[in-house]
Amino acid sequence: QKSPRRHVAVKVLRNLLVDPGARRRFEREAEFLGRLTHPGIAQVIESGRVDDEIGTDYIALEYVDGLQITDYAEEQELDRDARIRLIIELCQAAQHAHSLGVVHRDLKPGNVLVTREGRIKVIDFGIARAVGADEQLSQQTQAGQIIGTLSYMSPEQISGDSTAIDMRSDVYSIGVMAFELLAGSLPRDYSTESLAQIVEQLTKGRAPSLGAVAPHCRGDLDLIVSKALDPERERRYQSAAELATDLQRLLDFEPIHARPV
């Protein structure tokens, strides 16, 4: 960008190559990002359409010079508490979006970057959804349609029930990332599973214990992550803020709110 002079990231949509639904999602992404002003979310600078022969839609965004959250943690050899602090920052960014009626729906390491200064930046609200009073802004996902990344999706997302998706779905995705950051592996490996088998696992069984995979996370931290990953939305943390609060209490050597099932 020439004035003010700075590097930006430009996301483009080639209109001749996409269906109308993709264009609507792109327009919604610009609308959602325009609402969000948080240091943990990449800021939108401008959006519009280039008057060229194709008609190229674009969103100009804050350029984030950083790594995926998992790659950053490994490169910096972060200890347990430093990884927890990254998750707290992510919760705070997600809570800001939720407070303005926006659910990300695709929180995963590829969409959570960490800058060279060690700050979280959430990107890519391409399949975000409005909830609450502004739900009419969202294009309703068709029944049975699954949008997102399977390994990080909540049971309600994988089941295709779009009416059940809310901020607790993002809490689940954050729980998966917390497990991966702390244990070095995902709670479940879906690489050889059919969609029906994945749905069966998620809706009828709990995720493996973090403490069983990573002994240094036994106790309160195991309970916190298990609560975030509960297949029943009502038993999960009801907001990203609640999850962040329990993680901070853990770091402060205070009693946590999570309890064994």
Coordinates of C-alpha atoms in Angstrom, one line a residue, residues 102-227:
V102 CA -19.1 -14.0 14.7
V103 CA -18.1 -17.7 15.0
H104 CA -15.0 -18.6 13.1
R105 CA -15.8 -22.3 12.4
D106 CA -12.4 -23.2 11.1
L107 CA -9.9 -22.6 13.9
K108 CA -6.8 -24.7 13.3
P109 CA -3.1 -24.1 13.3
G110 CA -3.1 -22.9 9.7
N111 CA -5.4 -20.1 10.6
V112 CA -3.7 -19.2 13.9
L113 CA -0.3 -17.5 13.3
V114 CA 2.2 -16.2 15.8
T115 CA 4.3 -13.2 14.9
R116 CA 8.0 -12.9 15.4
E117 CA 7.2 -10.9 18.6
G118 CA 5.2 -13.9 19.9
R119 CA 1.7 -12.5 19.4
I120 CA -1.3 -14.4 18.2
K121 CA -3.0 -13.4 14.9
V122 CA -6.2 -15.3 13.8
I123 CA -6.7 -15.2 10.0
D124 CA -9.2 -16.6 7.4
F125 CA -12.8 -16.0 8.4
G126 CA -13.9 -17.4 5.0
I127 CA -16.5 -19.8 6.5
A128 CA -17.3 -17.7 9.6
R129 CA -20.9 -17.5 10.6
A130 CA -23.0 -14.9 12.4
V131 CA -25.0 -15.9 15.4
G132 CA -27.5 -14.2 17.6
A133 CA -29.2 -11.0 16.4
D134 CA -27.1 -10.9 13.2
E135 CA -27.7 -14.5 12.1
Q136 CA -29.5 -13.3 9.0
L137 CA -26.1 -12.2 7.6
S138 CA -25.0 -15.8 7.3
Q139 CA -25.8 -18.0 4.4
Q140 CA -27.3 -21.0 6.1
T141 CA -25.3 -24.2 5.6
Q142 CA -27.5 -26.8 4.0
A143 CA -28.5 -29.8 6.2
G144 CA -25.8 -32.4 6.1
Q145 CA -23.3 -30.0 4.5
I146 CA -19.9 -30.1 6.2
I147 CA -17.6 -27.1 6.0
G148 CA -14.3 -26.9 7.9
T149 CA -11.3 -29.1 8.7
L150 CA -12.3 -32.5 10.1
S151 CA -9.5 -32.9 12.7
Y152 CA -10.5 -29.7 14.4
M153 CA -14.2 -29.8 14.0
S154 CA -16.7 -30.2 16.8
P155 CA -19.2 -33.1 16.8
E156 CA -22.1 -30.8 15.8
Q157 CA -20.1 -29.5 12.8
I158 CA -19.2 -33.0 11.6
S159 CA -22.8 -34.2 12.0
G160 CA -23.9 -31.4 9.6
D161 CA -26.3 -29.8 12.0
S162 CA -25.8 -26.1 11.1
T163 CA -28.4 -25.0 13.7
A164 CA -26.3 -26.4 16.5
I165 CA -23.1 -24.5 15.6
D166 CA -22.3 -21.6 18.0
M167 CA -19.3 -20.2 19.9
R168 CA -18.9 -23.6 21.7
S169 CA -17.9 -25.1 18.4
D170 CA -14.9 -22.7 18.3
V171 CA -14.2 -23.7 22.0
Y172 CA -14.0 -27.3 20.9
S173 CA -11.5 -26.4 18.1
I174 CA -9.4 -24.5 20.5
G175 CA -9.4 -27.6 22.7
V176 CA -8.1 -29.7 19.9
M177 CA -5.3 -27.2 19.3
A178 CA -4.5 -27.1 23.0
F179 CA -4.2 -30.9 23.0
E180 CA -1.9 -30.8 19.9
L181 CA 0.3 -28.0 21.4
L182 CA 0.7 -29.8 24.7
A183 CA 0.9 -33.4 23.6
G184 CA 2.5 -33.1 20.2
S185 CA -0.3 -35.0 18.5
L186 CA -4.0 -34.7 17.7
P187 CA -6.6 -36.3 20.0
R188 CA -7.7 -38.5 17.2
D189 CA -6.3 -39.7 13.9
Y190 CA -8.9 -39.5 11.2
S191 CA -6.6 -40.4 8.3
T192 CA -8.0 -43.9 7.8
E193 CA -11.6 -43.3 9.1
S194 CA -14.7 -42.9 7.0
L195 CA -17.0 -40.0 7.7
A196 CA -19.5 -42.3 9.4
Q197 CA -16.8 -43.7 11.7
I198 CA -15.7 -40.2 12.6
V199 CA -19.2 -39.1 13.5
E200 CA -19.6 -42.3 15.6
Q201 CA -16.4 -41.6 17.5
L202 CA -17.1 -38.0 18.2
T203 CA -20.8 -38.3 19.2
K204 CA -20.5 -41.5 21.3
G205 CA -17.0 -41.3 22.8
R206 CA -14.8 -38.9 24.6
A207 CA -11.4 -37.8 23.3
P208 CA -8.4 -39.6 24.8
S209 CA -7.0 -38.2 28.0
L210 CA -4.3 -35.5 27.5
G211 CA -2.6 -36.7 30.6
A212 CA -2.4 -40.3 29.3
V213 CA -0.6 -39.0 26.2
A214 CA 1.5 -36.3 27.9
P215 CA 2.2 -37.2 31.6
H216 CA 3.4 -33.7 32.3
C217 CA -0.2 -32.5 31.7
R218 CA -1.9 -34.7 34.2
G219 CA -4.2 -33.2 36.8
D220 CA -5.9 -29.8 36.3
L221 CA -4.6 -29.2 32.8
D222 CA -6.0 -32.6 31.7
L223 CA -9.4 -31.7 33.2
I224 CA -9.4 -28.3 31.4
V225 CA -8.7 -29.7 28.0
S226 CA -11.1 -32.6 28.5
K227 CA -13.9 -30.1 29.3

